[in-house]
Tab-separated table of C-alpha atoms in Angstrom:
chain	number	residue	atom	x	y	z
A	207	MET	CA	132.573	102.966	96.435
A	208	LEU	CA	129.116	103.620	95.034
A	209	ARG	CA	129.065	107.258	93.910
A	210	ILE	CA	125.718	108.993	93.427
A	211	ASP	CA	124.943	112.597	92.513
A	212	VAL	CA	121.388	113.877	92.828
A	213	LEU	CA	120.055	116.888	90.906
A	214	THR	CA	117.005	118.378	92.605
A	215	LEU	CA	115.128	121.568	93.371
A	216	PHE	CA	114.761	120.417	96.986
A	217	PRO	CA	118.157	119.269	98.320
A	218	GLU	CA	116.993	118.944	101.921
A	219	MET	CA	114.594	116.149	100.974
A	220	ILE	CA	117.592	114.039	99.991
A	221	LEU	CA	120.104	115.243	102.568
A	222	GLN	CA	117.859	114.586	105.544
A	223	SER	CA	117.234	110.999	104.503
A	224	VAL	CA	120.773	109.973	103.559
A	225	GLY	CA	122.124	111.501	106.767
A	226	HIS	CA	120.697	108.794	109.012
A	227	SER	CA	120.974	105.098	109.820
A	228	ILE	CA	122.606	102.681	107.383
A	229	LEU	CA	123.135	105.235	104.610
A	230	LYS	CA	124.937	107.566	106.996
A	231	ARG	CA	127.213	104.784	108.248
A	232	ALA	CA	127.928	103.661	104.676
A	233	GLN	CA	129.140	107.149	103.841
A	234	GLU	CA	131.230	107.334	106.994
A	235	LYS	CA	132.886	104.024	106.062
A	236	GLY	CA	133.690	105.276	102.560
A	237	LEU	CA	131.413	102.744	100.862
A	238	LEU	CA	128.906	105.287	99.570
A	239	SER	CA	129.074	108.879	98.403
A	240	VAL	CA	125.911	110.923	97.919
A	241	GLN	CA	126.370	114.453	96.606
A	242	VAL	CA	123.292	116.648	96.232
A	243	HIS	CA	123.155	119.553	93.786
A	244	ASN	CA	120.537	122.287	93.647
A	245	ILE	CA	119.345	122.780	90.080
A	246	ARG	CA	118.609	126.420	90.921
A	247	ASP	CA	122.367	126.993	91.212
A	248	TYR	CA	122.586	126.474	87.458
A	249	THR	CA	120.099	129.194	86.552
A	250	LEU	CA	121.392	132.491	85.178
A	251	ASP	CA	118.814	134.990	86.466
A	252	ARG	CA	119.117	136.633	89.882
A	253	HIS	CA	115.858	135.079	91.091
A	254	LYS	CA	117.099	131.536	90.277
A	255	VAL	CA	113.926	130.607	88.407
A	256	ALA	CA	114.007	126.954	87.383
A	257	ASP	CA	110.418	126.527	86.159
A	258	ASP	CA	107.913	128.300	83.948
A	259	VAL	CA	104.368	128.007	82.587
A	260	PRO	CA	103.847	125.382	79.856
A	261	TYR	CA	103.582	126.367	76.212
A	262	GLY	CA	100.035	125.747	75.002
A	263	GLY	CA	98.564	126.439	78.410
A	264	GLY	CA	97.527	124.066	81.125
A	265	ALA	CA	97.802	123.683	84.874
A	266	GLY	CA	101.038	123.680	86.830
A	267	MET	CA	104.603	124.583	86.018
A	268	VAL	CA	107.281	122.863	83.929
A	269	MET	CA	110.957	122.610	84.869
A	270	LYS	CA	113.139	124.578	82.463
A	271	ALA	CA	115.599	122.709	80.267
A	272	GLU	CA	118.654	124.981	80.388
A	273	PRO	CA	119.423	124.757	84.144
A	274	ILE	CA	119.194	120.965	83.985
A	275	LEU	CA	121.396	120.752	80.896
A	276	ARG	CA	123.998	123.019	82.498
A	277	ALA	CA	123.924	120.968	85.704
A	278	VAL	CA	124.446	117.677	83.863
A	279	ASP	CA	127.196	119.250	81.738
A	280	ALA	CA	128.981	120.355	84.913
A	281	LEU	CA	128.775	116.891	86.482
A	282	ARG	CA	129.915	115.221	83.274
A	283	ASP	CA	132.877	117.624	82.988
A	284	ASP	CA	133.806	116.933	86.614
A	285	ALA	CA	133.622	113.193	86.047
A	286	ASN	CA	135.684	113.420	82.859
A	287	SER	CA	138.366	115.418	84.675
A	288	GLN	CA	138.741	112.462	87.033
A	289	GLY	CA	138.740	109.888	84.269
A	290	GLU	CA	135.167	108.814	85.065
A	291	GLU	CA	131.887	108.477	83.215
A	292	ILE	CA	128.338	109.094	84.415
A	293	ARG	CA	125.166	107.024	84.228
A	294	LEU	CA	122.167	109.360	84.115
A	295	LEU	CA	118.928	108.103	85.675
A	296	PHE	CA	115.569	109.871	85.505
A	297	PRO	CA	112.740	108.608	87.756
A	298	SER	CA	109.639	108.571	85.567
A	299	PRO	CA	106.373	106.606	85.252
A	300	GLN	CA	107.409	105.958	81.652
A	301	GLY	CA	110.579	104.136	82.655
A	302	ARG	CA	111.675	100.559	83.164
A	303	THR	CA	110.302	99.060	86.376
A	304	PHE	CA	112.733	99.142	89.285
A	305	THR	CA	113.427	95.663	90.678
A	306	GLN	CA	115.874	93.969	93.003
A	307	GLY	CA	117.868	92.944	89.956
A	308	TYR	CA	118.042	96.579	88.862
A	309	ALA	CA	119.243	97.501	92.363
A	310	LYS	CA	122.018	94.892	92.149
A	311	ASP	CA	123.079	96.367	88.812
A	312	LEU	CA	123.306	99.852	90.337
A	313	ALA	CA	125.218	98.574	93.364
A	314	ALA	CA	127.929	97.209	91.069
A	315	GLU	CA	127.987	100.261	88.781
A	316	PRO	CA	131.576	101.544	88.298
A	317	ARG	CA	130.395	104.841	86.816
A	318	ARG	CA	129.099	107.796	88.813
A	319	ILE	CA	125.325	107.565	88.984
A	320	VAL	CA	123.510	110.849	88.443
A	321	ILE	CA	119.821	110.945	89.361
A	322	LEU	CA	117.747	113.774	87.918
A	323	CYS	CA	114.660	114.575	89.998
A	324	GLY	CA	111.762	116.090	88.140
A	325	HIS	CA	109.053	118.093	89.893
A	326	TYR	CA	105.817	119.995	89.335
A	327	GLU	CA	104.041	119.023	86.093
A	328	GLY	CA	107.200	117.632	84.572
A	329	VAL	CA	110.412	118.505	82.773
A	330	ASP	CA	110.838	120.266	79.430
A	331	GLU	CA	110.867	117.468	76.838
A	332	ARG	CA	114.096	118.795	75.362
A	333	VAL	CA	115.912	117.426	78.414
A	334	ARG	CA	115.000	113.928	77.253
A	335	GLU	CA	115.947	114.750	73.674
A	336	ALA	CA	119.349	116.171	74.610
A	337	LEU	CA	120.403	113.803	77.394
A	338	ARG	CA	118.624	110.518	76.608
A	339	PRO	CA	118.481	109.601	80.313
A	340	GLU	CA	117.793	106.078	81.542
A	341	GLU	CA	114.212	106.332	82.781
A	342	VAL	CA	113.186	104.174	85.728
A	343	SER	CA	109.814	103.742	87.429
A	344	VAL	CA	109.283	102.750	91.062
A	345	GLY	CA	105.618	101.936	90.450
A	346	ASP	CA	102.455	102.711	88.572
A	347	TYR	CA	101.450	105.817	90.496
A	348	ILE	CA	102.198	109.532	90.414
A	349	LEU	CA	104.307	111.411	92.969
A	350	THR	CA	104.899	115.143	93.322
A	351	GLY	CA	108.543	114.795	92.371
A	352	GLY	CA	111.485	112.526	91.730
A	353	GLU	CA	113.048	112.909	95.168
A	354	LEU	CA	111.270	109.978	96.797
A	355	PRO	CA	112.020	107.612	93.887
A	356	ALA	CA	115.634	108.793	93.989
A	357	LEU	CA	115.831	107.822	97.651
A	358	VAL	CA	114.365	104.415	96.824
A	359	LEU	CA	117.087	103.869	94.213
A	360	ILE	CA	119.822	105.010	96.577
A	361	ASP	CA	118.658	102.913	99.521
A	362	ALA	CA	118.013	99.748	97.526
A	363	ALA	CA	121.379	99.919	95.755
A	364	ALA	CA	123.529	101.070	98.677
A	365	ARG	CA	122.518	98.240	100.985
A	366	LEU	CA	123.757	95.748	98.384
A	367	VAL	CA	127.268	97.227	98.361
A	368	PRO	CA	129.557	94.775	100.198
A	369	GLY	CA	130.210	95.954	103.738
A	370	VAL	CA	127.242	98.307	104.026
A	371	LEU	CA	125.142	95.851	106.019
A	372	GLY	CA	126.736	94.356	109.103
A	373	ASP	CA	125.745	90.777	108.294
A	374	PRO	CA	126.168	89.672	104.646
A	375	GLU	CA	123.531	86.983	105.215
A	376	SER	CA	120.945	89.753	105.629
A	377	VAL	CA	121.184	90.437	101.907
A	378	VAL	CA	121.258	86.775	100.901
A	379	GLU	CA	118.111	85.794	102.794
A	380	GLU	CA	115.832	88.788	102.298
A	381	SER	CA	112.815	89.172	100.008
A	382	PHE	CA	113.439	88.932	96.239
A	383	SER	CA	117.070	87.861	96.728
A	384	ASP	CA	116.180	84.626	94.910
A	385	SER	CA	112.799	85.723	93.519
A	386	LEU	CA	110.857	84.660	96.629
A	387	LEU	CA	109.275	86.705	99.375
A	388	GLU	CA	110.972	86.456	102.738
A	389	TYR	CA	110.051	84.010	105.482
A	390	PRO	CA	108.589	85.408	108.770
A	391	HIS	CA	110.861	86.547	111.598
A	392	TYR	CA	110.476	86.349	115.399
A	393	THR	CA	112.436	87.686	118.366
A	394	ARG	CA	112.121	87.770	122.178
A	395	PRO	CA	109.944	87.430	124.152
A	396	ALA	CA	108.647	83.982	123.203
A	397	ASP	CA	105.078	84.981	124.106
A	398	VAL	CA	103.436	88.210	122.934
A	399	ARG	CA	99.827	88.561	124.109
A	400	GLY	CA	99.305	84.845	123.854
A	401	MET	CA	100.980	84.556	120.453
A	402	GLY	CA	103.921	82.178	120.462
A	403	VAL	CA	106.849	81.303	118.249
A	404	PRO	CA	106.854	78.253	115.933
A	405	GLU	CA	108.419	75.386	117.863
A	406	VAL	CA	110.879	74.562	115.117
A	407	LEU	CA	112.622	77.905	115.649
A	408	LEU	CA	113.241	76.986	119.277
A	409	SER	CA	114.524	73.504	118.465
A	410	GLY	CA	118.105	74.366	117.574
A	411	HIS	CA	117.837	71.931	114.635
A	412	HIS	CA	119.476	73.936	111.843
A	413	GLU	CA	118.299	71.793	108.926
A	414	ALA	CA	114.726	71.711	110.200
A	415	ILE	CA	114.811	75.492	110.620
A	416	ARG	CA	116.211	75.940	107.112
A	417	LEU	CA	113.461	73.804	105.594
A	418	TRP	CA	110.761	75.575	107.617
A	419	ARG	CA	111.992	78.969	106.465
A	420	ARG	CA	112.174	77.846	102.859
A	421	LYS	CA	108.671	76.451	103.016
A	422	GLN	CA	107.315	79.649	104.561
A	423	ALA	CA	109.001	81.732	101.871
A	424	LEU	CA	107.386	79.558	99.209
A	425	ARG	CA	104.035	79.652	101.029
A	426	SER	CA	104.045	83.454	101.268
A	427	THR	CA	105.129	83.864	97.657
A	428	TYR	CA	102.559	81.388	96.339
A	429	ALA	CA	99.799	83.132	98.283
A	430	ARG	CA	100.746	86.750	97.631
A	431	ARG	CA	102.938	86.865	94.515
A	432	PRO	CA	102.370	83.658	92.509
A	433	ASP	CA	103.836	85.382	89.460
A	434	LEU	CA	107.272	85.181	91.068
A	435	ILE	CA	107.021	81.396	91.207
A	436	ARG	CA	105.688	81.106	87.665
A	437	ASP	CA	108.715	83.050	86.434
A	438	ARG	CA	111.343	80.785	88.024
A	439	SER	CA	112.580	77.235	87.720
A	440	LEU	CA	112.058	75.405	91.013
A	441	SER	CA	114.528	72.945	92.485
A	442	ARG	CA	113.338	69.470	93.412
A	443	GLU	CA	113.260	70.502	97.051
A	444	ASP	CA	111.148	73.570	96.268
A	445	GLN	CA	108.798	71.480	94.128
A	446	ARG	CA	108.300	69.054	97.012
A	447	LEU	CA	107.701	71.829	99.531
A	448	LEU	CA	105.302	73.605	97.182
A	449	SER	CA	103.351	70.379	96.674
A	450	GLU	CA	103.017	70.098	100.450
A	451	ILE	CA	101.816	73.709	100.652
A	452	ILE	CA	99.198	73.197	97.956
A	453	SER	CA	97.941	69.998	99.561
A	454	GLU	CA	97.666	71.788	102.913
A	455	GLY	CA	95.822	74.741	101.423
A	456	VAL	CA	97.443	78.086	100.652
A	457	VAL	CA	97.733	80.410	103.611
A	458	SER	CA	99.765	83.561	103.943
A	459	THR	CA	100.663	83.140	107.616
A	460	PRO	CA	102.991	80.552	109.139
A	461	VAL	CA	101.573	77.349	110.602
């Protein structure tokens, strides 16, 4: 089971998302556990204040260190009592870029994963100093809090846990599974406003379909994310298909 604890000031943001669709079914099947903890519950004042104005002045509020430290201490003590360890993640623009490989690593993580969600202008720097969390970035942009990145981490990792998706091939064939973008998909009806389906997909010829899909994945990747191809070693088949694509002219839509 993939066990994840989320520390946040806004529990409903997490609970509403993990309570639907594939994540909900994964929890019902005992393949995923998502526990959400309100950082305000670890404050000591009667107003449950978890943020304050920054020293030195400036706009916005900063999350206080003590409630976060107490919350992490409580989760670590709980894990230790069960003979477990925790892996503390902190969504942050300063962190390592989140990738499909990172998601696979999380999916196989035997420790309890704890995700700390920052908010407002940031978190008291002493949280970093005391906890040394593993910082991870979901992109070069700024969000209002760590809840959305936390959901990205949970969703990307959970769907890679064996048994979460109904068809294991869904994971094998999707984008980035082998450093290529995914090939295009079609379903019924065969005609949509005059737009048809590539004939090869209607042929029933499995090898021809496989080659077509591989070529389209290479075509899309070469057109949209050429860096992914530069960073990998291509098989002889891929080299041949890529040569065909280049000679035909790079397009990002199937032909």
